[in-house]
């Protein structure tokens, strides 16, 4: 198989009877193969399909057989698309499923691809949920908002509610989490607390509520921040 210069668009491929004039390795790893019929690109499929079919230059290839090769190539194209998505960032199962369906892959190919990705460990909703939750906690989000957002992403509630939440984030230490949240609030509202304590408390409560924190947690964080700012003021006055 020779590598042919130039990259024709896939939608320029034509399936019609003709003679194979060349086979060209395509793709970063040469795992795809362009099949040229009568000097024009007829189709591009997985290289393994070309090998299995025993295609070679000089062979007559009917349009019907080309269509069959394209049909057999669907799972390979679906896997390639999914892996490309996952190579950019982690995705949950639903995100990959929607992308494949919107790209025109039929149901059974989509389901087979998702099962393969899960078997290979490329998608794992529990791992995704744990990573997403840990990231959002660092941004000051509360459990309520995180669970709601994960639900919109198709993560089963059994993975994130009740005892499952503690199992999901065994490495998140509550004092460390609280310290990070208090630090975030102090950076955003510390000066306002000194100038307008009552107004700052209301703004802090709204800020934390929008990030999904429960009211008892909001009260606790506000109290910790106010106490911290008060200690800073006392210390400054001592000097």
Short mmCIF file of C-alpha atoms in Angstrom, two decimals:
data_model
loop_
_atom_site.label_atom_id
_atom_site.label_comp_id
_atom_site.label_asym_id
_atom_site.label_seq_id
_atom_site.Cartn_x
_atom_site.Cartn_y
_atom_site.Cartn_z
CA UNK A 1 0.00 0.00 0.00
CA UNK A 2 1.57 3.29 -1.02
CA UNK A 3 0.93 6.65 0.61
CA UNK A 4 -0.68 9.02 -1.85
CA UNK A 5 -0.12 12.77 -1.50
CA UNK A 6 -3.11 15.05 -1.04
CA UNK A 7 -6.21 14.57 1.09
CA UNK A 8 -9.44 14.33 -0.85
CA UNK A 9 -12.64 15.04 1.09
CA UNK A 10 -14.58 11.96 2.02
CA UNK A 11 -17.79 13.39 0.59
CA UNK A 12 -16.13 13.48 -2.84
CA UNK A 13 -15.99 9.67 -2.89
CA UNK A 14 -18.05 7.98 -5.58
CA UNK A 15 -19.22 4.38 -5.53
CA UNK A 16 -19.48 3.01 -9.07
CA UNK A 17 -18.23 -0.06 -10.90
CA UNK A 18 -14.60 0.14 -11.94
CA UNK A 19 -11.08 -1.15 -11.60
CA UNK A 20 -8.94 -0.52 -8.54
CA UNK A 21 -6.01 1.63 -9.65
CA UNK A 22 -4.35 2.16 -6.26
CA UNK A 23 -4.68 1.71 -2.52
CA UNK A 24 -3.36 4.54 -0.33
CA UNK A 25 -2.67 4.44 3.41
CA UNK A 26 -4.44 7.29 5.18
CA UNK A 27 -4.77 8.58 8.70
CA UNK A 28 -2.04 9.33 11.28
CA UNK A 29 -1.23 5.67 11.83
CA UNK A 30 -2.10 4.43 8.36
CA UNK A 31 -5.08 2.57 9.82
CA UNK A 32 -7.35 3.87 7.09
CA UNK A 33 -7.11 3.11 3.39
CA UNK A 34 -8.24 5.09 0.39
CA UNK A 35 -9.45 2.90 -2.45
CA UNK A 36 -9.04 4.52 -5.88
CA UNK A 37 -11.19 3.24 -8.72
CA UNK A 38 -10.32 4.31 -12.26
CA UNK A 39 -8.00 6.95 -10.81
CA UNK A 40 -10.57 8.54 -8.49
CA UNK A 41 -11.13 8.07 -4.76
CA UNK A 42 -14.07 5.70 -4.45
CA UNK A 43 -14.09 5.06 -0.71
CA UNK A 44 -12.03 5.23 2.46
CA UNK A 45 -12.33 2.38 4.96
CA UNK A 46 -10.37 0.70 7.73
CA UNK A 47 -7.15 -0.82 6.42
CA UNK A 48 -8.04 -4.11 8.11
CA UNK A 49 -11.16 -4.37 5.93
CA UNK A 50 -9.09 -3.93 2.79
CA UNK A 51 -6.76 -6.70 3.95
CA UNK A 52 -9.62 -9.02 4.89
CA UNK A 53 -11.33 -8.40 1.54
CA UNK A 54 -8.08 -9.06 -0.32
CA UNK A 55 -8.40 -5.92 -2.43
CA UNK A 56 -5.54 -5.21 -4.84
CA UNK A 57 -4.84 -2.92 -7.79
CA UNK A 58 -6.21 -4.29 -11.06
CA UNK A 59 -9.22 -5.90 -9.41
CA UNK A 60 -12.70 -5.03 -10.67
CA UNK A 61 -14.81 -3.61 -7.85
CA UNK A 62 -18.57 -3.28 -8.17
CA UNK A 63 -20.53 -0.41 -6.62
CA UNK A 64 -22.48 -2.99 -4.62
CA UNK A 65 -19.31 -4.35 -3.06
CA UNK A 66 -18.10 -0.84 -2.31
CA UNK A 67 -21.36 -0.10 -0.51
CA UNK A 68 -20.92 -3.28 1.53
CA UNK A 69 -17.40 -2.22 2.52
CA UNK A 70 -18.68 1.18 3.62
CA UNK A 71 -21.36 -0.52 5.71
CA UNK A 72 -18.77 -2.80 7.34
CA UNK A 73 -16.64 0.27 8.04
CA UNK A 74 -19.26 1.97 10.22
CA UNK A 75 -18.03 0.47 13.53
CA UNK A 76 -14.44 1.48 12.72
CA UNK A 77 -15.45 5.04 11.90
CA UNK A 78 -17.59 5.26 15.01
CA UNK A 79 -14.72 4.09 17.21
CA UNK A 80 -12.33 6.53 15.57
CA UNK A 81 -14.73 9.44 16.11
CA UNK A 82 -15.33 8.49 19.74
CA UNK A 83 -11.63 8.09 20.50
CA UNK A 84 -10.93 11.46 18.90
CA UNK A 85 -13.52 13.05 21.21
CA UNK A 86 -12.10 11.32 24.27
CA UNK A 87 -8.59 12.34 23.30
CA UNK A 88 -9.52 16.00 23.80
CA UNK A 89 -11.18 15.60 27.22
CA UNK A 90 -13.05 13.08 29.34
CA UNK A 91 -16.66 12.46 28.34
CA UNK A 92 -19.59 10.67 29.89
CA UNK A 93 -21.45 7.93 28.05
CA UNK A 94 -24.35 10.18 27.04
CA UNK A 95 -22.08 12.79 25.44
CA UNK A 96 -20.43 10.17 23.24
CA UNK A 97 -23.76 8.56 22.39
CA UNK A 98 -25.32 11.86 21.29
CA UNK A 99 -22.31 12.71 19.14
CA UNK A 100 -22.44 9.35 17.35
CA UNK A 101 -26.18 9.53 16.74
CA UNK A 102 -25.98 13.11 15.46
CA UNK A 103 -23.22 11.98 13.10
CA UNK A 104 -25.61 9.52 11.51
CA UNK A 105 -24.47 6.19 12.95
CA UNK A 106 -27.27 3.64 13.21
CA UNK A 107 -28.47 2.41 16.58
CA UNK A 108 -26.73 -0.94 16.66
CA UNK A 109 -23.38 0.57 15.64
CA UNK A 110 -23.72 3.26 18.30
CA UNK A 111 -24.55 0.72 20.99
CA UNK A 112 -21.73 -1.60 19.95
CA UNK A 113 -19.29 1.29 20.02
CA UNK A 114 -20.38 2.41 23.48
CA UNK A 115 -20.10 -1.13 24.82
CA UNK A 116 -16.60 -1.45 23.35
CA UNK A 117 -15.53 1.89 24.85
CA UNK A 118 -16.80 0.81 28.27
CA UNK A 119 -15.13 -2.59 28.04
CA UNK A 120 -11.83 -0.95 27.14
CA UNK A 121 -12.18 1.57 29.96
CA UNK A 122 -12.34 4.59 27.66
CA UNK A 123 -15.65 5.73 29.13
CA UNK A 124 -16.67 5.19 32.73
CA UNK A 125 -19.53 7.27 34.12
CA UNK A 126 -18.46 6.73 37.72
CA UNK A 127 -14.91 7.87 37.01
CA UNK A 128 -16.26 10.83 35.02
CA UNK A 129 -18.59 11.83 37.85
CA UNK A 130 -15.79 11.65 40.42
CA UNK A 131 -13.48 13.79 38.31
CA UNK A 132 -16.22 16.30 37.48
CA UNK A 133 -17.30 16.61 41.12
CA UNK A 134 -13.74 17.06 42.39
CA UNK A 135 -13.10 19.78 39.81
CA UNK A 136 -16.30 21.66 40.59
CA UNK A 137 -15.74 21.45 44.34
CA UNK A 138 -12.46 23.31 43.79
CA UNK A 139 -14.49 25.99 41.98
CA UNK A 140 -16.77 26.41 44.98
CA UNK A 141 -19.75 24.38 43.76
CA UNK A 142 -21.97 22.59 46.27
CA UNK A 143 -23.25 19.04 46.14
CA UNK A 144 -26.77 20.04 45.02
CA UNK A 145 -25.58 21.82 41.88
CA UNK A 146 -22.99 19.16 41.05
CA UNK A 147 -25.57 16.37 41.31
CA UNK A 148 -28.00 18.34 39.16
CA UNK A 149 -25.40 19.00 36.45
CA UNK A 150 -24.30 15.37 36.43
CA UNK A 151 -27.94 14.36 36.05
CA UNK A 152 -28.21 16.56 32.97
CA UNK A 153 -25.18 14.75 31.60
CA UNK A 154 -26.96 11.43 31.96
CA UNK A 155 -25.09 10.19 35.05
CA UNK A 156 -27.37 7.79 36.99
CA UNK A 157 -28.45 9.16 40.36
CA UNK A 158 -27.39 5.89 41.99
CA UNK A 159 -23.79 6.97 41.35
CA UNK A 160 -24.02 10.36 43.04
CA UNK A 161 -26.74 10.40 45.69
CA UNK A 162 -26.72 9.33 49.34
CA UNK A 163 -23.90 7.07 50.40
CA UNK A 164 -22.74 6.89 46.78
CA UNK A 165 -21.51 10.50 47.07
CA UNK A 166 -19.05 9.61 49.85
CA UNK A 167 -17.89 6.57 47.88
CA UNK A 168 -17.50 8.72 44.79
CA UNK A 169 -15.06 11.13 46.46
CA UNK A 170 -13.15 9.13 49.07
CA UNK A 171 -10.10 11.36 48.61
CA UNK A 172 -11.91 14.63 49.34
CA UNK A 173 -11.28 15.61 52.94
CA UNK A 174 -14.10 17.77 54.37
CA UNK A 175 -11.82 20.18 56.30
CA UNK A 176 -9.70 20.72 53.19
CA UNK A 177 -12.83 21.25 51.08
CA UNK A 178 -14.18 23.76 53.61
CA UNK A 179 -10.86 25.60 53.79
CA UNK A 180 -10.78 25.97 50.01
CA UNK A 181 -14.35 27.30 49.92
CA UNK A 182 -13.72 29.75 52.76
CA UNK A 183 -10.60 30.98 50.95
CA UNK A 184 -12.60 31.51 47.74
CA UNK A 185 -15.28 33.52 49.55
CA UNK A 186 -12.71 35.59 51.43
CA UNK A 187 -10.96 36.53 48.22
CA UNK A 188 -14.20 37.62 46.57
CA UNK A 189 -15.96 39.28 49.50
CA UNK A 190 -13.33 40.05 52.14
CA UNK A 191 -13.15 43.78 51.41
CA UNK A 192 -16.95 44.05 51.18
CA UNK A 193 -17.30 42.40 54.58
CA UNK A 194 -15.16 45.14 56.08
CA UNK A 195 -17.04 47.98 54.35
CA UNK A 196 -20.61 46.62 54.34
CA UNK A 197 -20.93 43.50 56.56
CA UNK A 198 -24.70 43.05 56.21
CA UNK A 199 -24.73 43.53 52.45
CA UNK A 200 -21.71 41.27 52.02
CA UNK A 201 -23.41 38.48 53.97
CA UNK A 202 -26.41 38.62 51.63
CA UNK A 203 -24.17 38.55 48.56
CA UNK A 204 -22.15 35.64 49.95
CA UNK A 205 -25.36 33.70 50.64
CA UNK A 206 -26.55 34.28 47.06
CA UNK A 207 -23.14 33.35 45.67
CA UNK A 208 -23.07 30.05 47.56
CA UNK A 209 -26.73 29.27 46.84
CA UNK A 210 -26.18 29.63 43.10
CA UNK A 211 -23.35 27.13 43.39
CA UNK A 212 -25.63 24.56 44.93
CA UNK A 213 -24.82 24.78 48.63
CA UNK A 214 -27.49 23.99 51.21
CA UNK A 215 -28.53 26.71 53.68
CA UNK A 216 -26.93 25.09 56.72
CA UNK A 217 -23.64 24.90 54.80
CA UNK A 218 -24.02 28.50 53.66
CA UNK A 219 -24.54 29.66 57.25
CA UNK A 220 -21.48 27.73 58.39
CA UNK A 221 -19.25 29.15 55.65
CA UNK A 222 -20.49 32.71 56.22
CA UNK A 223 -19.76 32.37 59.93
CA UNK A 224 -16.26 31.06 59.27
CA UNK A 225 -15.51 33.87 56.80
CA UNK A 226 -16.86 36.58 59.09
CA UNK A 227 -14.85 35.21 62.02
CA UNK A 228 -11.73 35.11 59.86
CA UNK A 229 -12.15 38.70 58.69
CA UNK A 230 -12.82 39.78 62.29
CA UNK A 231 -9.62 38.17 63.48
CA UNK A 232 -7.69 39.94 60.72
CA UNK A 233 -9.13 43.30 61.81
CA UNK A 234 -8.29 42.66 65.49
CA UNK A 235 -4.76 41.70 64.54
CA UNK A 236 -4.37 44.87 62.45
CA UNK A 237 -5.60 47.03 65.34
CA UNK A 238 -3.09 45.41 67.71
CA UNK A 239 -0.34 46.64 65.44
#
